[in-house]
Amino acid sequence: MTFPQQRLRRFRRTPALRELVAETRLGIHDLVAPLFVRESVTEPVPIASLPGVVQHSRESLRREVSELAELGIRAVILFGVPEHKDAEGSGAWDPEGIVQLAIQDIRADVGNDFVVMADLCVDEYTSHGHCGVLDGQGSVDNDRTLELYARVAVAQANAGADVVAPSGMMDGQVAAIRSALDSVDATGVAILAYAAKYASGLYGPFRDAVDVEIADGGNRQGYQQDWRNSREAIAEIRADIDEGADAVMIKPALSYLDIISAASEIVDVPVAAYHVSGEYAMVHAAAERGWLDLDAVAREQITAIKRAGADMVVTYFARHLGEAFA
Ligand code: PBG
């Protein structure tokens, strides 16, 4: 009897052989760096639960973007941390709001060499921390919230965003935003829809990053998806594309590789995935204890997201990976 000696191992024998047959290659152009910019600070403020990530000042954000550009990273998604919050989140569409100013700064510095995306939501700006305006019963009023999103989209487009990324999970948000953009002739501004977004426990550190606490111990289960379900993710993705989404995002990433995989098979638009704050923080926390190797796990996780079918990955590891690839 002959043994199947090394039958599957031959192309694993040397790095050169492995490189030759690698199916998935993670590159600098696959990465989108999420960045936070905070109003009224002059120095960056560290975020305890997101090691290595900060709330930038306007100036430090400009430096960060130029350093990322030097590493070859070509895309960022911006989140604002306003000084004042109110019931509607008006800072989100104020032309002088922190994200609008930051978009203009980046545009002035890097022109069209860089893709500037803006998260489009109001939760960072509302006093109650929800992704929309509340009705009398304390739940988010879908249709009144769409009017607010339309205003935010116009403000972000006027500031110079290439891509707006609605993350609030209101029904009809993509259609409302597309028509608002078109009505001000911002027809070239693309919509990256957070199409399948789950009510995940993995957003914890992000809420520290943007100083959000949901009022009355509330949560987002009334509008974000239930993680027991996959079919509704497909319905969400189809609805967003029908409404005019130019690309769709799945979020979080690692617990939802099945959704990423299914999405990449059924859509004909780019698929993005968001490796979220909790996913990043877990790797850091374990690495700090010496329980795993941060670099190895970062590469493995972000590559796995691409292998599942994502064309681009939003990740707090963008800078780390950019430095590692350089
Ligand atoms: C909503 C938004 C959230 C994240 C991105 N956009 C928070 C939420 O939905 O609760 C989370 C991102 C992360 O955890 O890294 N504006």
CSV table of C-alpha atoms and ligand atoms in Angstrom, one decimal:
chain,number,residue,atom,x,y,z
A,1,MET,CA,0.0,0.0,0.0
A,2,THR,CA,1.3,3.4,-0.9
A,3,PHE,CA,0.7,6.2,1.6
A,4,PRO,CA,-0.5,9.6,0.3
A,5,GLN,CA,2.7,11.1,1.6
A,6,GLN,CA,2.6,14.8,1.7
A,7,ARG,CA,-0.2,14.9,-0.9
A,8,LEU,CA,-1.7,18.1,0.5
A,9,ARG,CA,1.5,19.3,2.1
A,10,ARG,CA,3.7,19.8,-0.9
A,11,PHE,CA,2.6,23.3,-1.6
A,12,ARG,CA,2.9,24.2,2.1
A,13,ARG,CA,6.6,23.2,2.2
A,14,THR,CA,8.3,26.7,1.8
A,15,PRO,CA,7.1,30.3,2.0
A,16,ALA,CA,7.6,30.7,-1.7
A,17,LEU,CA,5.4,27.7,-2.5
A,18,ARG,CA,2.7,28.9,-0.1
A,19,GLU,CA,2.8,32.4,-1.6
A,20,LEU,CA,2.3,31.0,-5.1
A,21,VAL,CA,-0.9,29.3,-4.2
A,22,ALA,CA,-2.4,31.8,-1.7
A,23,GLU,CA,-6.0,32.4,-2.7
A,24,THR,CA,-6.5,35.5,-0.6
A,25,ARG,CA,-4.1,38.4,-0.4
A,26,LEU,CA,-4.7,41.1,2.1
A,27,GLY,CA,-3.3,44.4,0.9
A,28,ILE,CA,-3.1,48.0,2.0
A,29,HIS,CA,-5.9,48.9,-0.5
A,30,ASP,CA,-8.4,46.7,1.2
A,31,LEU,CA,-8.3,48.7,4.4
A,32,VAL,CA,-10.5,51.5,5.6
A,33,ALA,CA,-9.3,53.2,8.9
A,34,PRO,CA,-12.0,54.4,11.3
A,35,LEU,CA,-11.0,57.7,12.9
A,36,PHE,CA,-12.6,59.7,15.6
A,37,VAL,CA,-12.5,63.5,15.7
A,38,ARG,CA,-13.6,65.4,18.8
A,39,GLU,CA,-14.8,68.9,19.0
A,40,SER,CA,-13.0,71.5,21.2
A,41,VAL,CA,-9.9,69.5,22.1
A,42,THR,CA,-6.4,70.5,21.2
A,43,GLU,CA,-4.6,67.3,22.0
A,44,PRO,CA,-5.7,63.7,21.1
A,45,VAL,CA,-7.5,61.9,23.9
A,46,PRO,CA,-6.8,58.2,24.4
A,47,ILE,CA,-9.7,55.7,24.5
A,48,ALA,CA,-9.0,53.3,27.3
A,49,SER,CA,-11.0,50.4,25.8
A,50,LEU,CA,-9.4,50.9,22.3
A,51,PRO,CA,-5.6,50.8,22.8
A,52,GLY,CA,-3.8,52.8,20.2
A,53,VAL,CA,-7.0,54.6,19.0
A,54,VAL,CA,-7.7,58.1,20.0
A,55,GLN,CA,-10.3,60.9,19.8
A,56,HIS,CA,-8.4,63.2,17.5
A,57,SER,CA,-8.2,67.0,17.6
A,58,ARG,CA,-8.7,68.6,14.2
A,59,GLU,CA,-4.9,69.0,13.9
A,60,SER,CA,-4.0,65.5,15.0
A,61,LEU,CA,-6.5,64.1,12.6
A,62,ARG,CA,-4.8,65.8,9.7
A,63,ARG,CA,-1.4,64.4,10.8
A,64,GLU,CA,-2.9,60.9,11.2
A,65,VAL,CA,-4.4,61.0,7.7
A,66,SER,CA,-1.1,62.2,6.2
A,67,GLU,CA,0.7,59.4,8.0
A,68,LEU,CA,-1.8,56.8,6.9
A,69,ALA,CA,-1.4,58.1,3.3
A,70,GLU,CA,2.3,57.6,3.6
A,71,LEU,CA,1.8,54.0,4.6
A,72,GLY,CA,-0.3,53.6,1.4
A,73,ILE,CA,-3.7,53.6,3.1
A,74,ARG,CA,-6.2,55.3,0.9
A,75,ALA,CA,-9.5,55.4,2.8
A,76,VAL,CA,-10.9,56.6,6.2
A,77,ILE,CA,-14.3,56.6,7.7
A,78,LEU,CA,-14.9,59.5,10.1
A,79,PHE,CA,-16.9,59.6,13.4
A,80,GLY,CA,-17.5,62.9,15.3
A,81,VAL,CA,-17.6,63.5,19.0
A,82,PRO,CA,-19.5,66.8,19.5
A,83,GLU,CA,-19.1,69.1,22.5
A,84,HIS,CA,-22.9,69.5,22.8
A,85,LYS,CA,-25.6,66.9,22.3
A,86,ASP,CA,-29.4,67.5,21.9
A,87,ALA,CA,-32.6,65.5,21.4
A,88,GLU,CA,-32.3,65.4,17.5
A,89,GLY,CA,-28.5,65.3,17.2
A,90,SER,CA,-28.3,68.6,15.3
A,91,GLY,CA,-24.5,68.6,15.4
A,92,ALA,CA,-24.6,65.9,12.8
A,93,TRP,CA,-25.8,68.3,10.1
A,94,ASP,CA,-24.4,71.6,11.3
A,95,PRO,CA,-22.2,72.9,8.5
A,96,GLU,CA,-19.7,73.8,11.2
A,97,GLY,CA,-20.1,70.5,13.0
A,98,ILE,CA,-16.9,68.6,13.8
A,99,VAL,CA,-17.1,66.0,11.1
A,100,GLN,CA,-18.0,68.5,8.4
A,101,LEU,CA,-14.9,70.6,9.4
A,102,ALA,CA,-12.7,67.5,9.5
A,103,ILE,CA,-13.8,66.4,6.0
A,104,GLN,CA,-12.9,69.9,4.7
A,105,ASP,CA,-9.5,69.7,6.4
A,106,ILE,CA,-8.7,66.3,4.9
A,107,ARG,CA,-9.9,67.4,1.5
A,108,ALA,CA,-7.7,70.5,1.6
A,109,ASP,CA,-4.7,68.3,2.6
A,110,VAL,CA,-5.0,65.3,0.4
A,111,GLY,CA,-7.4,66.3,-2.4
A,112,ASN,CA,-8.8,63.4,-4.3
A,113,ASP,CA,-5.9,61.0,-3.5
A,114,PHE,CA,-7.8,59.8,-0.5
A,115,VAL,CA,-11.3,58.4,-0.1
A,116,VAL,CA,-13.1,60.2,2.7
A,117,MET,CA,-16.1,58.4,4.1
A,118,ALA,CA,-18.4,59.7,6.8
A,119,ASP,CA,-20.5,57.5,9.1
A,120,LEU,CA,-24.0,58.8,8.7
A,121,CYS,CA,-25.9,58.6,12.0
A,122,VAL,CA,-27.0,60.8,14.8
A,123,ASP,CA,-26.2,58.6,17.9
A,124,GLU,CA,-23.0,60.4,18.6
A,125,TYR,CA,-24.9,63.7,18.6
A,126,THR,CA,-28.1,62.8,20.5
A,127,SER,CA,-28.5,63.4,24.2
A,128,HIS,CA,-30.3,60.0,24.6
A,129,GLY,CA,-27.7,58.1,22.5
A,130,HIS,CA,-30.2,56.6,20.0
A,131,CYS,CA,-29.7,56.5,16.3
A,132,GLY,CA,-32.7,58.7,15.7
A,133,VAL,CA,-35.4,61.0,17.1
A,134,LEU,CA,-37.6,59.5,19.8
A,135,ASP,CA,-41.4,59.3,19.6
A,136,GLY,CA,-43.6,59.8,22.7
A,137,GLN,CA,-43.0,56.2,23.9
A,138,GLY,CA,-39.2,56.4,23.8
A,139,SER,CA,-38.7,54.3,20.7
A,140,VAL,CA,-37.0,55.7,17.6
A,141,ASP,CA,-39.4,57.3,15.1
A,142,ASN,CA,-38.3,55.8,11.7
A,143,ASP,CA,-39.7,58.3,9.3
A,144,ARG,CA,-38.9,61.5,11.3
A,145,THR,CA,-35.4,60.1,11.6
A,146,LEU,CA,-35.1,59.8,7.8
A,147,GLU,CA,-35.6,63.6,7.5
A,148,LEU,CA,-32.6,64.1,9.8
A,149,TYR,CA,-30.4,61.6,7.9
A,150,ALA,CA,-31.2,63.6,4.7
A,151,ARG,CA,-29.9,66.7,6.3
A,152,VAL,CA,-26.7,64.9,7.5
A,153,ALA,CA,-26.1,63.5,4.0
A,154,VAL,CA,-26.3,67.0,2.5
A,155,ALA,CA,-24.0,68.5,5.1
A,156,GLN,CA,-21.4,65.7,4.6
A,157,ALA,CA,-21.6,66.0,0.8
A,158,ASN,CA,-21.2,69.7,0.9
A,159,ALA,CA,-18.2,69.3,3.1
A,160,GLY,CA,-16.6,67.0,0.5
A,161,ALA,CA,-17.3,63.4,1.5
A,162,ASP,CA,-16.8,60.9,-1.3
A,163,VAL,CA,-18.9,58.3,0.5
A,164,VAL,CA,-21.6,58.5,3.1
A,165,ALA,CA,-22.2,55.4,5.2
A,166,PRO,CA,-25.6,55.3,6.9
A,167,SER,CA,-25.4,53.1,10.0
A,168,GLY,CA,-28.7,53.8,11.8
A,169,MET,CA,-30.7,50.8,10.5
A,170,MET,CA,-33.8,52.8,9.8
A,171,ASP,CA,-36.0,51.4,7.0
A,172,GLY,CA,-35.9,53.5,3.9
A,173,GLN,CA,-32.7,55.3,4.9
A,174,VAL,CA,-30.8,54.6,1.7
A,175,ALA,CA,-33.6,55.9,-0.5
A,176,ALA,CA,-34.1,59.0,1.6
A,177,ILE,CA,-30.4,59.8,1.5
A,178,ARG,CA,-30.1,59.2,-2.2
A,179,SER,CA,-32.9,61.5,-3.0
A,180,ALA,CA,-31.5,64.2,-0.6
A,181,LEU,CA,-28.1,63.9,-2.3
A,182,ASP,CA,-29.5,64.1,-5.8
A,183,SER,CA,-31.7,67.1,-4.9
A,184,VAL,CA,-28.5,69.1,-4.2
A,185,ASP,CA,-26.8,67.7,-7.3
A,186,ALA,CA,-24.4,65.6,-5.1
A,187,THR,CA,-25.1,62.8,-7.6
A,188,GLY,CA,-21.4,61.6,-7.4
A,189,VAL,CA,-21.5,61.0,-3.7
A,190,ALA,CA,-21.7,57.2,-3.1
A,191,ILE,CA,-23.7,55.4,-0.4
A,192,LEU,CA,-22.0,52.6,1.5
A,193,ALA,CA,-24.9,51.2,3.4
A,194,TYR,CA,-24.4,49.4,6.7
A,195,ALA,CA,-27.0,47.0,5.3
A,196,ALA,CA,-26.7,44.1,7.7
A,197,LYS,CA,-25.9,45.5,11.1
A,198,TYR,CA,-26.5,43.3,14.2
A,199,ALA,CA,-27.4,44.5,17.7
A,200,SER,CA,-24.0,43.3,18.9
A,201,GLY,CA,-22.3,43.3,22.2
A,202,LEU,CA,-19.1,44.0,20.4
A,203,TYR,CA,-19.8,47.7,20.0
A,204,GLY,CA,-18.9,48.4,23.7
A,205,PRO,CA,-15.6,50.1,23.2
A,206,PHE,CA,-17.0,52.2,20.4
A,207,ARG,CA,-19.5,53.8,22.8
A,208,ASP,CA,-16.5,54.9,24.9
A,209,ALA,CA,-14.9,56.2,21.8
A,210,VAL,CA,-17.8,58.5,21.0
A,211,ASP,CA,-19.0,59.1,24.5
A,212,VAL,CA,-22.4,57.6,24.0
A,213,GLU,CA,-24.5,56.1,26.7
A,214,ILE,CA,-27.9,54.9,25.7
A,215,ALA,CA,-30.5,56.5,28.0
A,216,ASP,CA,-32.4,54.4,30.6
A,217,GLY,CA,-30.2,51.4,30.1
A,218,GLY,CA,-31.6,51.1,26.6
A,219,ASN,CA,-30.3,49.2,23.7
A,220,ARG,CA,-30.6,49.1,19.9
A,221,GLN,CA,-32.5,45.9,19.5
A,222,GLY,CA,-35.5,47.7,18.2
A,223,TYR,CA,-33.7,48.7,15.0
A,224,GLN,CA,-30.5,46.6,14.7
A,225,GLN,CA,-30.7,43.0,13.7
A,226,ASP,CA,-31.2,40.0,16.0
A,227,TRP,CA,-28.1,37.9,15.8
A,228,ARG,CA,-30.0,34.7,15.8
A,229,ASN,CA,-31.2,35.5,12.2
A,230,SER,CA,-29.5,35.3,8.9
A,231,ARG,CA,-32.4,35.6,6.3
A,232,GLU,CA,-33.3,39.1,7.4
A,233,ALA,CA,-29.7,40.1,6.6
A,234,ILE,CA,-30.3,39.1,3.0
A,235,ALA,CA,-33.6,41.1,3.0
A,236,GLU,CA,-31.8,44.1,4.4
A,237,ILE,CA,-29.1,43.9,1.8
A,238,ARG,CA,-31.5,43.5,-1.1
A,239,ALA,CA,-33.6,46.4,0.2
A,240,ASP,CA,-30.6,48.7,0.4
A,241,ILE,CA,-29.5,47.8,-3.1
A,242,ASP,CA,-33.0,48.4,-4.4
A,243,GLU,CA,-33.0,51.8,-2.7
A,244,GLY,CA,-29.7,52.8,-4.4
A,245,ALA,CA,-26.9,51.6,-2.2
A,246,ASP,CA,-23.6,51.6,-4.1
A,247,ALA,CA,-21.9,49.2,-1.7
A,248,VAL,CA,-23.1,47.2,1.3
A,249,MET,CA,-21.5,46.6,4.7
A,250,ILE,CA,-21.9,43.7,7.1
A,251,LYS,CA,-21.2,44.4,10.7
A,252,PRO,CA,-19.7,43.0,12.9
A,253,ALA,CA,-17.4,40.8,10.8
A,254,LEU,CA,-16.1,37.7,12.5
A,255,SER,CA,-19.3,36.4,14.1
A,256,TYR,CA,-21.0,37.1,10.7
A,257,LEU,CA,-18.7,35.5,8.2
A,258,ASP,CA,-21.6,33.4,7.0
A,259,ILE,CA,-23.5,36.6,6.1
A,260,ILE,CA,-20.5,38.1,4.4
A,261,SER,CA,-20.1,35.0,2.3
A,262,ALA,CA,-23.8,34.9,1.4
A,263,ALA,CA,-23.8,38.6,0.5
A,264,SER,CA,-20.8,38.3,-1.7
A,265,GLU,CA,-22.6,35.6,-3.7
A,266,ILE,CA,-25.8,37.4,-4.3
A,267,VAL,CA,-24.9,41.0,-4.8
A,268,ASP,CA,-23.2,42.8,-7.7
A,269,VAL,CA,-22.0,45.8,-5.7
A,270,PRO,CA,-18.9,45.9,-3.5
A,271,VAL,CA,-19.1,44.2,-0.1
A,272,ALA,CA,-17.5,45.8,2.9
A,273,ALA,CA,-17.2,44.4,6.4
A,274,TYR,CA,-16.6,46.2,9.7
A,275,HIS,CA,-14.2,44.5,12.2
A,276,VAL,CA,-15.6,46.4,15.1
A,277,SER,CA,-14.3,47.9,18.3
A,278,GLY,CA,-15.0,44.8,20.5
A,279,GLU,CA,-13.3,42.5,18.0
A,280,TYR,CA,-10.2,44.7,18.1
A,281,ALA,CA,-10.3,45.2,21.8
A,282,MET,CA,-10.4,41.4,22.5
A,283,VAL,CA,-7.3,40.8,20.5
A,284,HIS,CA,-5.5,43.6,22.3
A,285,ALA,CA,-6.6,42.5,25.7
A,286,ALA,CA,-5.4,38.9,25.1
A,287,ALA,CA,-2.1,40.1,23.5
A,288,GLU,CA,-1.5,42.3,26.5
A,289,ARG,CA,-1.6,39.3,28.8
A,290,GLY,CA,0.7,37.4,26.5
A,291,TRP,CA,-2.0,35.0,25.5
A,292,LEU,CA,-1.7,35.5,21.8
A,293,ASP,CA,0.4,37.3,19.2
A,294,LEU,CA,-1.3,40.5,18.1
A,295,ASP,CA,0.2,40.8,14.7
A,296,ALA,CA,-0.4,37.2,13.8
A,297,VAL,CA,-4.0,37.3,14.9
A,298,ALA,CA,-4.7,40.7,13.3
A,299,ARG,CA,-3.5,39.4,9.9
A,300,GLU,CA,-5.4,36.1,10.3
A,301,GLN,CA,-8.7,37.8,11.3
A,302,ILE,CA,-8.7,40.5,8.7
A,303,THR,CA,-7.6,38.1,5.9
A,304,ALA,CA,-10.4,35.7,7.0
A,305,ILE,CA,-12.9,38.5,6.5
A,306,LYS,CA,-11.6,39.0,3.0
A,307,ARG,CA,-11.6,35.3,2.3
A,308,ALA,CA,-15.3,35.2,3.3
A,309,GLY,CA,-16.0,37.6,0.5
A,310,ALA,CA,-15.5,41.2,1.7
A,311,ASP,CA,-13.8,43.5,-0.9
A,312,MET,CA,-12.8,46.0,1.8
A,313,VAL,CA,-12.5,45.8,5.6
A,314,VAL,CA,-13.0,48.7,8.0
A,315,THR,CA,-10.6,48.0,10.8
A,316,TYR,CA,-8.9,49.6,13.7
A,317,PHE,CA,-5.9,47.5,12.7
A,318,ALA,CA,-5.5,49.5,9.5
A,319,ARG,CA,-2.5,51.4,10.8
A,320,HIS,CA,-0.9,48.4,12.4
A,321,LEU,CA,-1.3,46.4,9.2
A,322,GLY,CA,-0.1,49.3,7.1
A,323,GLU,CA,3.1,49.5,9.2
A,324,ALA,CA,3.5,45.7,9.0
A,325,PHE,CA,3.1,45.7,5.2
A,326,ALA,CA,5.5,48.7,4.7
B,1,PBG,C1,-23.5,54.0,14.8
B,1,PBG,C2,-22.3,53.2,14.8
B,1,PBG,C3,-21.9,52.3,15.8
B,1,PBG,C4,-20.7,51.7,15.3
B,1,PBG,C5,-20.4,52.3,14.0
B,1,PBG,N1,-21.5,53.2,13.7
B,1,PBG,C6,-22.4,52.0,17.1
B,1,PBG,C7,-23.7,51.3,17.3
B,1,PBG,O1,-24.4,51.0,16.3
B,1,PBG,O2,-24.1,51.0,18.4
B,1,PBG,C8,-19.9,50.7,16.0
B,1,PBG,C9,-18.5,50.5,15.5
B,1,PBG,C10,-17.6,49.7,16.4
B,1,PBG,O3,-18.0,49.1,17.4
B,1,PBG,O4,-16.4,49.7,16.1
B,1,PBG,N2,-23.2,55.3,14.5
